[in-house]
Amino acid sequence: MSDPAASALRPGAVPAAPAGIDLDRLASYLATHRPELTAGPLRAHLIAGGKSNLTYLLRFGEREVVLRRPPLGHVLATAHDMAREFRVISALAPTEVPVPGALLLCTDTEVLGAPFYLMERMPGEVFRTRAQTDPLGDERRRALAMAMMDTLAALHTVEPAAVGLADFGRPEGYLARQVRRWAGQLDRSRSRDLPGIDELRDLLAATAPEGANAGRIVHGDYRLDNLLASADPVAVHAVLDWEMATLGDPLADLGLLLTYWDVLGDSDTAGNPVADGLGPRAGFPTGAELIDRYAGRSDVDVGPLHWHVALGCFKLAVICEGIHYRHTLGQTLGEGFDRIGEMVAPLVAHGLTAARER
């Protein structure tokens, strides 16, 4: 889960420094490195909704930009790579994939206690909840879902070498490494008994396919609420949250998207904190229709997706467990974290079912 830059300062918001931001140090750093951004007093507002990296709206007088930094406290080593996000949105800027303009990367942890980067604030809305998507009606919900798939197909047709990303990852063995990576993240986030999750890990490791489509740019967490979009007219203005992007098998993006759409989007969990406004239950097209749309606009062989859905379930279970762990330590900012832990068991159960398909 991650933190789209989508909202403005709320009416009456107090221009104080939220947790994770030292306004004095940040203003001093920017005055030296990007003085053109600092025309006016600096204010910062934590953008609500994200469950992983922290996103802030910065205001310098009338100028607004967005800052991204890792979460506070318990941070897994490779899960919140700011330089990786900054590099990929910079590389994709001249392509048909809509991304925010990259402004500045700071790797000096003395400024905010962690690396961070700045990007342009983009127009649009993050469609995250039923309160947002219910008023759209069937026609606009369908158009929005199809625009989401067209954007993903556009990403997967970008030639990495053509945009300076030939060395952005190691496509060979990508899927097997994904299993090992998330197994390692699980070990570092495990704080309670999680029935079935070790069996799911072992099934995935034993059956990882070669990945005939390997070598494409993979977003790593592609879903509707990682887009800035508009519904009238329907358009995707920016793809956000590139922290897990790499070169690999694009079916991993599709499998994870179906996990959000058809697994979490069909959850009975009250006030689902992860996918409340996604999937057929929220009035959107089915996952099968999304895949058909993607296949018609991409040369990727979609093939059987069951293994990739199982990987998506495992990955999201591990992410949810990591967020749950940080919440138990009092290291999360915002709302909804008290229910994140409830999402792990159904993800594991569905992942086991998918992994056993033949």
Tab-separated table of C-alpha atoms in Angstrom:
chain	number	residue	atom	x	y	z
A	1	MET	CA	0.000	0.000	0.000
A	2	SER	CA	1.215	3.402	-0.650
A	3	ASP	CA	0.453	7.103	-0.541
A	4	PRO	CA	-0.922	8.900	-3.594
A	5	ALA	CA	-0.502	12.650	-3.741
A	6	ALA	CA	-4.030	13.716	-4.358
A	7	SER	CA	-5.588	15.966	-1.739
A	8	ALA	CA	-5.207	19.615	-0.869
A	9	LEU	CA	-4.881	21.301	2.470
A	10	ARG	CA	-8.164	20.936	4.289
A	11	PRO	CA	-10.061	24.118	5.141
A	12	GLY	CA	-8.839	25.399	8.472
A	13	ALA	CA	-5.763	23.152	8.542
A	14	VAL	CA	-3.054	24.429	10.832
A	15	PRO	CA	0.209	24.984	8.910
A	16	ALA	CA	2.333	23.069	11.413
A	17	ALA	CA	4.930	20.409	10.670
A	18	PRO	CA	3.448	16.889	10.561
A	19	ALA	CA	5.480	13.937	11.823
A	20	GLY	CA	8.324	13.019	9.482
A	21	ILE	CA	8.970	16.602	8.330
A	22	ASP	CA	11.337	19.152	9.874
A	23	LEU	CA	10.265	22.382	8.181
A	24	ASP	CA	13.360	24.371	9.143
A	25	ARG	CA	15.820	21.765	7.872
A	26	LEU	CA	13.795	21.166	4.725
A	27	ALA	CA	13.493	24.888	3.959
A	28	SER	CA	17.226	25.362	4.487
A	29	TYR	CA	18.088	22.429	2.209
A	30	LEU	CA	15.780	23.607	-0.560
A	31	ALA	CA	17.025	27.179	-0.323
A	32	THR	CA	20.442	25.820	-1.306
A	33	HIS	CA	19.460	23.141	-3.825
A	34	ARG	CA	16.213	24.388	-5.399
A	35	PRO	CA	15.838	28.052	-4.416
A	36	GLU	CA	13.223	28.653	-7.119
A	37	LEU	CA	10.812	26.490	-5.126
A	38	THR	CA	11.056	28.519	-1.939
A	39	ALA	CA	9.245	31.753	-2.796
A	40	GLY	CA	7.108	32.024	0.317
A	41	PRO	CA	6.758	30.427	3.749
A	42	LEU	CA	6.909	26.634	3.769
A	43	ARG	CA	3.887	24.646	4.970
A	44	ALA	CA	3.442	20.855	4.928
A	45	HIS	CA	0.371	18.656	5.137
A	46	LEU	CA	0.356	14.845	5.387
A	47	ILE	CA	-1.845	13.438	2.636
A	48	ALA	CA	-4.203	10.875	4.112
A	49	GLY	CA	-4.883	7.474	2.653
A	50	GLY	CA	-1.466	5.879	2.210
A	51	LYS	CA	-0.465	2.792	4.132
A	52	SER	CA	3.280	2.642	3.418
A	53	ASN	CA	5.449	5.518	2.216
A	54	LEU	CA	4.482	8.942	3.495
A	55	THR	CA	3.342	11.649	1.101
A	56	TYR	CA	3.104	15.344	1.933
A	57	LEU	CA	1.737	18.358	0.129
A	58	LEU	CA	4.210	21.233	0.448
A	59	ARG	CA	3.231	24.849	-0.089
A	60	PHE	CA	5.671	27.658	-0.709
A	61	GLY	CA	3.341	30.633	-0.939
A	62	GLU	CA	1.210	29.752	-3.980
A	63	ARG	CA	3.509	26.978	-5.288
A	64	GLU	CA	2.536	23.396	-4.430
A	65	VAL	CA	4.755	20.333	-4.777
A	66	VAL	CA	4.650	16.827	-3.337
A	67	LEU	CA	7.259	15.177	-1.089
A	68	ARG	CA	7.677	11.417	-0.669
A	69	ARG	CA	9.644	9.747	2.105
A	70	PRO	CA	9.743	6.274	3.725
A	71	PRO	CA	7.510	5.455	6.696
A	72	LEU	CA	8.602	6.120	10.258
A	73	GLY	CA	10.181	3.450	12.418
A	74	HIS	CA	10.268	-0.208	11.299
A	75	VAL	CA	11.381	0.006	7.647
A	76	LEU	CA	12.347	-2.998	5.556
A	77	ALA	CA	15.608	-2.480	3.735
A	78	THR	CA	14.479	-2.607	0.106
A	79	ALA	CA	10.782	-1.778	0.369
A	80	HIS	CA	10.887	2.030	0.395
A	81	ASP	CA	13.514	3.032	-2.167
A	82	MET	CA	13.109	6.725	-2.928
A	83	ALA	CA	15.923	6.832	-5.485
A	84	ARG	CA	14.252	4.014	-7.402
A	85	GLU	CA	10.943	5.875	-7.578
A	86	PHE	CA	12.664	9.068	-8.645
A	87	ARG	CA	14.658	7.342	-11.369
A	88	VAL	CA	11.722	5.580	-12.980
A	89	ILE	CA	9.383	8.581	-13.096
A	90	SER	CA	12.226	10.635	-14.559
A	91	ALA	CA	12.820	7.985	-17.236
A	92	LEU	CA	9.143	7.619	-18.144
A	93	ALA	CA	8.500	11.357	-18.467
A	94	PRO	CA	8.866	11.419	-22.301
A	95	THR	CA	6.728	8.289	-22.852
A	96	GLU	CA	2.973	7.796	-23.103
A	97	VAL	CA	2.898	6.656	-19.472
A	98	PRO	CA	1.606	9.593	-17.377
A	99	VAL	CA	3.886	10.337	-14.417
A	100	PRO	CA	4.464	13.343	-12.158
A	101	GLY	CA	7.374	15.605	-13.036
A	102	ALA	CA	10.458	14.688	-10.978
A	103	LEU	CA	11.958	17.753	-9.276
A	104	LEU	CA	14.622	16.744	-6.750
A	105	LEU	CA	16.067	13.680	-4.999
A	106	CYS	CA	17.725	14.018	-1.587
A	107	THR	CA	19.704	11.062	-0.243
A	108	ASP	CA	21.125	13.041	2.701
A	109	THR	CA	19.399	11.515	5.739
A	110	GLU	CA	20.464	14.450	7.912
A	111	VAL	CA	17.672	16.562	6.404
A	112	LEU	CA	14.571	14.503	7.291
A	113	GLY	CA	16.020	11.341	8.789
A	114	ALA	CA	15.490	9.409	5.538
A	115	PRO	CA	15.911	9.924	1.778
A	116	PHE	CA	13.087	11.798	0.058
A	117	TYR	CA	12.169	13.310	-3.273
A	118	LEU	CA	9.991	16.074	-4.652
A	119	MET	CA	7.632	15.833	-7.608
A	120	GLU	CA	5.136	18.075	-9.311
A	121	ARG	CA	1.601	18.105	-7.990
A	122	MET	CA	-0.627	16.652	-10.714
A	123	PRO	CA	-4.331	17.183	-11.373
A	124	GLY	CA	-6.875	14.490	-10.683
A	125	GLU	CA	-8.300	12.447	-7.857
A	126	VAL	CA	-7.361	9.152	-6.249
A	127	PHE	CA	-10.436	6.923	-6.420
A	128	ARG	CA	-10.139	4.902	-3.248
A	129	THR	CA	-13.568	4.478	-1.619
A	130	ARG	CA	-17.167	3.634	-2.468
A	131	ALA	CA	-18.114	7.164	-1.458
A	132	GLN	CA	-16.071	8.346	-4.453
A	133	THR	CA	-16.886	5.641	-6.994
A	134	ASP	CA	-20.598	5.011	-6.339
A	135	PRO	CA	-21.688	8.421	-7.733
A	136	LEU	CA	-19.833	7.793	-11.025
A	137	GLY	CA	-22.405	5.413	-12.436
A	138	ASP	CA	-21.753	2.253	-14.447
A	139	GLU	CA	-20.601	3.955	-17.659
A	140	ARG	CA	-17.907	6.133	-16.057
A	141	ARG	CA	-16.760	3.355	-13.723
A	142	ARG	CA	-16.271	1.110	-16.738
A	143	ALA	CA	-14.438	3.825	-18.683
A	144	LEU	CA	-12.182	4.493	-15.694
A	145	ALA	CA	-11.321	0.803	-15.338
A	146	MET	CA	-10.526	0.503	-19.036
A	147	ALA	CA	-8.340	3.628	-18.937
A	148	MET	CA	-6.474	2.000	-16.052
A	149	MET	CA	-5.792	-1.073	-18.186
A	150	ASP	CA	-4.805	0.971	-21.245
A	151	THR	CA	-2.245	2.805	-19.095
A	152	LEU	CA	-0.806	-0.467	-17.807
A	153	ALA	CA	-0.542	-1.800	-21.364
A	154	ALA	CA	1.281	1.410	-22.348
A	155	LEU	CA	3.766	0.880	-19.520
A	156	HIS	CA	4.463	-2.705	-20.528
A	157	THR	CA	5.169	-1.710	-24.141
A	158	VAL	CA	7.937	0.755	-23.172
A	159	GLU	CA	11.355	-0.576	-24.191
A	160	PRO	CA	13.525	-0.212	-21.040
A	161	ALA	CA	16.740	0.510	-22.934
A	162	ALA	CA	15.040	3.297	-24.898
A	163	VAL	CA	14.396	5.252	-21.693
A	164	GLY	CA	17.680	4.518	-19.922
A	165	LEU	CA	16.377	1.650	-17.769
A	166	ALA	CA	18.237	-1.284	-19.317
A	167	ASP	CA	19.963	-1.917	-15.973
A	168	PHE	CA	16.907	-1.225	-13.797
A	169	GLY	CA	16.546	-4.872	-12.810
A	170	ARG	CA	17.521	-8.472	-13.582
A	171	PRO	CA	14.715	-10.083	-15.581
A	172	GLU	CA	16.203	-13.581	-15.419
A	173	GLY	CA	14.811	-15.409	-12.409
A	174	TYR	CA	12.608	-12.432	-11.495
A	175	LEU	CA	9.632	-14.481	-10.273
A	176	ALA	CA	11.696	-16.810	-8.101
A	177	ARG	CA	13.453	-13.787	-6.597
A	178	GLN	CA	10.072	-12.189	-5.891
A	179	VAL	CA	9.104	-15.203	-3.810
A	180	ARG	CA	12.410	-15.112	-1.911
A	181	ARG	CA	12.196	-11.357	-1.418
A	182	TRP	CA	8.711	-11.392	0.059
A	183	ALA	CA	9.546	-14.453	2.152
A	184	GLY	CA	12.422	-12.448	3.609
A	185	GLN	CA	10.160	-9.452	4.233
A	186	LEU	CA	7.729	-11.771	5.991
A	187	ASP	CA	10.443	-13.041	8.312
A	188	ARG	CA	11.326	-9.470	9.267
A	189	SER	CA	7.693	-8.473	9.850
A	190	ARG	CA	6.375	-11.598	11.555
A	191	SER	CA	4.920	-10.819	14.970
A	192	ARG	CA	2.130	-13.426	15.328
A	193	ASP	CA	1.050	-16.847	14.097
A	194	LEU	CA	-0.078	-16.746	10.448
A	195	PRO	CA	-1.641	-20.118	9.511
A	196	GLY	CA	-0.975	-21.204	5.927
A	197	ILE	CA	1.429	-18.470	4.927
A	198	ASP	CA	4.505	-20.693	5.041
A	199	GLU	CA	2.730	-23.308	2.901
A	200	LEU	CA	1.862	-20.604	0.374
A	201	ARG	CA	5.474	-19.452	0.286
A	202	ASP	CA	6.714	-22.990	-0.292
A	203	LEU	CA	4.163	-23.697	-3.041
A	204	LEU	CA	5.158	-20.532	-4.874
A	205	ALA	CA	8.859	-21.317	-4.570
A	206	ALA	CA	8.369	-24.848	-5.908
A	207	THR	CA	6.269	-23.827	-8.921
A	208	ALA	CA	7.710	-20.472	-10.064
A	209	PRO	CA	7.439	-20.271	-13.887
A	210	GLU	CA	10.263	-19.092	-16.089
A	211	GLY	CA	8.445	-15.933	-17.135
A	212	ALA	CA	8.211	-15.830	-20.920
A	213	ASN	CA	7.413	-12.119	-20.835
A	214	ALA	CA	10.388	-11.154	-18.646
A	215	GLY	CA	12.248	-7.942	-19.338
A	216	ARG	CA	9.393	-5.415	-19.236
A	217	ILE	CA	9.071	-2.477	-16.851
A	218	VAL	CA	6.950	-3.692	-13.947
A	219	HIS	CA	5.247	-1.183	-11.632
A	220	GLY	CA	5.039	-3.595	-8.715
A	221	ASP	CA	1.857	-2.222	-7.090
A	222	TYR	CA	-0.456	-1.223	-9.928
A	223	ARG	CA	-4.091	-0.533	-9.024
A	224	LEU	CA	-6.809	2.086	-9.407
A	225	ASP	CA	-5.955	3.972	-6.233
A	226	ASN	CA	-2.340	4.359	-7.299
A	227	LEU	CA	-3.536	6.558	-10.158
A	228	LEU	CA	-4.473	10.208	-10.287
A	229	ALA	CA	-7.490	10.239	-12.571
A	230	SER	CA	-10.568	12.223	-13.492
A	231	ALA	CA	-14.043	10.926	-14.270
A	232	ASP	CA	-15.479	13.827	-16.273
A	233	PRO	CA	-13.965	13.394	-18.759
A	234	VAL	CA	-12.362	10.073	-17.887
A	235	ALA	CA	-8.569	10.322	-18.000
A	236	VAL	CA	-5.503	9.018	-16.168
A	237	HIS	CA	-3.236	11.946	-15.261
A	238	ALA	CA	-0.448	10.161	-13.375
A	239	VAL	CA	0.681	6.747	-12.175
A	240	LEU	CA	2.000	6.998	-8.624
A	241	ASP	CA	3.962	4.878	-6.133
A	242	TRP	CA	6.849	3.419	-8.102
A	243	GLU	CA	8.840	2.204	-5.084
A	244	MET	CA	8.711	-1.466	-6.174
A	245	ALA	CA	9.243	-0.917	-9.899
A	246	THR	CA	11.806	-3.088	-11.681
A	247	LEU	CA	12.382	-5.110	-14.838
A	248	GLY	CA	10.515	-8.380	-14.748
A	249	ASP	CA	7.411	-10.249	-15.848
A	250	PRO	CA	4.411	-7.966	-16.510
A	251	LEU	CA	2.076	-10.786	-15.484
A	252	ALA	CA	3.149	-9.960	-11.934
A	253	ASP	CA	1.410	-6.601	-12.309
A	254	LEU	CA	-1.709	-8.291	-13.687
A	255	GLY	CA	-1.778	-10.939	-10.965
A	256	LEU	CA	-1.485	-8.325	-8.246
A	257	LEU	CA	-4.151	-6.151	-9.882
A	258	LEU	CA	-6.538	-9.123	-9.938
A	259	THR	CA	-5.753	-9.744	-6.274
A	260	TYR	CA	-6.858	-6.224	-5.413
A	261	TRP	CA	-9.800	-6.380	-7.799
A	262	ASP	CA	-11.298	-9.846	-7.352
A	263	VAL	CA	-9.954	-10.898	-3.932
A	264	LEU	CA	-9.791	-7.818	-1.735
A	265	GLY	CA	-12.454	-6.066	-3.807
A	266	ASP	CA	-14.818	-8.917	-2.933
A	267	SER	CA	-13.962	-8.876	0.773
A	268	ASP	CA	-16.730	-8.769	3.386
A	269	THR	CA	-14.480	-6.915	5.818
A	270	ALA	CA	-16.445	-3.893	7.021
A	271	GLY	CA	-14.922	-0.672	5.802
A	272	ASN	CA	-12.260	-2.625	3.873
A	273	PRO	CA	-9.169	-0.444	4.446
A	274	VAL	CA	-7.353	-1.689	1.345
A	275	ALA	CA	-9.855	-1.995	-1.514
A	276	ASP	CA	-13.169	-0.479	-0.442
A	277	GLY	CA	-13.858	1.137	-3.831
A	278	LEU	CA	-12.465	-1.545	-6.174
A	279	GLY	CA	-13.825	-4.465	-8.140
A	280	PRO	CA	-17.183	-5.830	-9.311
A	281	ARG	CA	-18.740	-5.458	-5.863
A	282	ALA	CA	-18.200	-1.701	-6.252
A	283	GLY	CA	-19.882	-1.701	-9.674
A	284	PHE	CA	-16.767	-2.033	-11.849
A	285	PRO	CA	-16.182	-4.583	-14.635
A	286	THR	CA	-14.934	-8.046	-13.686
A	287	GLY	CA	-11.270	-8.935	-13.550
A	288	ALA	CA	-11.721	-11.087	-16.666
A	289	GLU	CA	-12.967	-8.046	-18.595
A	290	LEU	CA	-9.926	-6.060	-17.453
A	291	ILE	CA	-7.572	-8.759	-18.703
A	292	ASP	CA	-9.382	-8.882	-22.059
A	293	ARG	CA	-8.955	-5.123	-22.440
A	294	TYR	CA	-5.259	-5.352	-21.576
A	295	ALA	CA	-4.677	-8.267	-23.957
A	296	GLY	CA	-6.210	-6.297	-26.801
A	297	ARG	CA	-3.712	-3.472	-26.325
A	298	SER	CA	-0.541	-5.355	-25.429
A	299	ASP	CA	1.672	-8.004	-26.972
A	300	VAL	CA	2.101	-9.692	-23.592
A	301	ASP	CA	0.933	-13.320	-23.488
A	302	VAL	CA	-1.490	-13.227	-20.551
A	303	GLY	CA	-1.743	-17.032	-20.391
A	304	PRO	CA	-2.841	-18.676	-17.137
A	305	LEU	CA	-2.634	-16.105	-14.354
A	306	HIS	CA	-3.319	-18.318	-11.355
A	307	TRP	CA	0.330	-18.472	-10.189
A	308	HIS	CA	0.657	-14.704	-10.474
A	309	VAL	CA	-2.565	-14.187	-8.495
A	310	ALA	CA	-1.138	-16.492	-5.807
A	311	LEU	CA	2.044	-14.401	-5.760
A	312	GLY	CA	-0.087	-11.259	-5.533
A	313	CYS	CA	-1.934	-12.687	-2.543
A	314	PHE	CA	1.333	-13.614	-0.833
A	315	LYS	CA	2.857	-10.217	-1.519
A	316	LEU	CA	-0.156	-8.310	-0.215
A	317	ALA	CA	-0.393	-10.553	2.825
A	318	VAL	CA	3.235	-9.749	3.655
A	319	ILE	CA	2.712	-6.013	3.068
A	320	CYS	CA	-0.408	-5.980	5.240
A	321	GLU	CA	1.417	-7.874	7.964
A	322	GLY	CA	4.298	-5.384	7.860
A	323	ILE	CA	1.869	-2.481	8.203
A	324	HIS	CA	0.059	-4.302	11.000
A	325	TYR	CA	3.395	-4.768	12.769
A	326	ARG	CA	4.248	-1.071	12.478
A	327	HIS	CA	0.780	-0.239	13.799
A	328	THR	CA	1.300	-2.414	16.876
A	329	LEU	CA	4.514	-0.458	17.512
A	330	GLY	CA	2.689	2.869	17.194
A	331	GLN	CA	4.658	3.795	14.072
A	332	THR	CA	1.843	4.518	11.602
A	333	LEU	CA	0.287	7.853	10.684
A	334	GLY	CA	-3.351	8.157	9.597
A	335	GLU	CA	-6.466	6.003	9.912
A	336	GLY	CA	-7.487	2.442	9.007
A	337	PHE	CA	-4.384	0.685	10.288
A	338	ASP	CA	-6.269	-1.110	13.071
A	339	ARG	CA	-8.032	-3.277	10.435
A	340	ILE	CA	-5.096	-3.996	8.122
A	341	GLY	CA	-4.197	-7.153	10.027
A	342	GLU	CA	-7.623	-8.633	9.274
A	343	MET	CA	-6.792	-8.760	5.568
A	344	VAL	CA	-3.921	-11.243	5.935
A	345	ALA	CA	-5.889	-14.474	6.525
A	346	PRO	CA	-8.248	-14.158	3.504
A	347	LEU	CA	-5.304	-13.273	1.282
A	348	VAL	CA	-3.426	-16.382	2.383
A	349	ALA	CA	-6.496	-18.575	1.865
A	350	HIS	CA	-7.145	-17.322	-1.659
A	351	GLY	CA	-3.435	-17.521	-2.486
A	352	LEU	CA	-3.340	-21.179	-1.494
A	353	THR	CA	-6.359	-21.924	-3.696
A	354	ALA	CA	-4.769	-20.151	-6.669
A	355	ALA	CA	-1.367	-21.790	-6.135
A	356	ARG	CA	-2.952	-25.270	-6.198
A	357	GLU	CA	-4.632	-24.700	-9.593
A	358	ARG	CA	-3.356	-26.743	-12.505
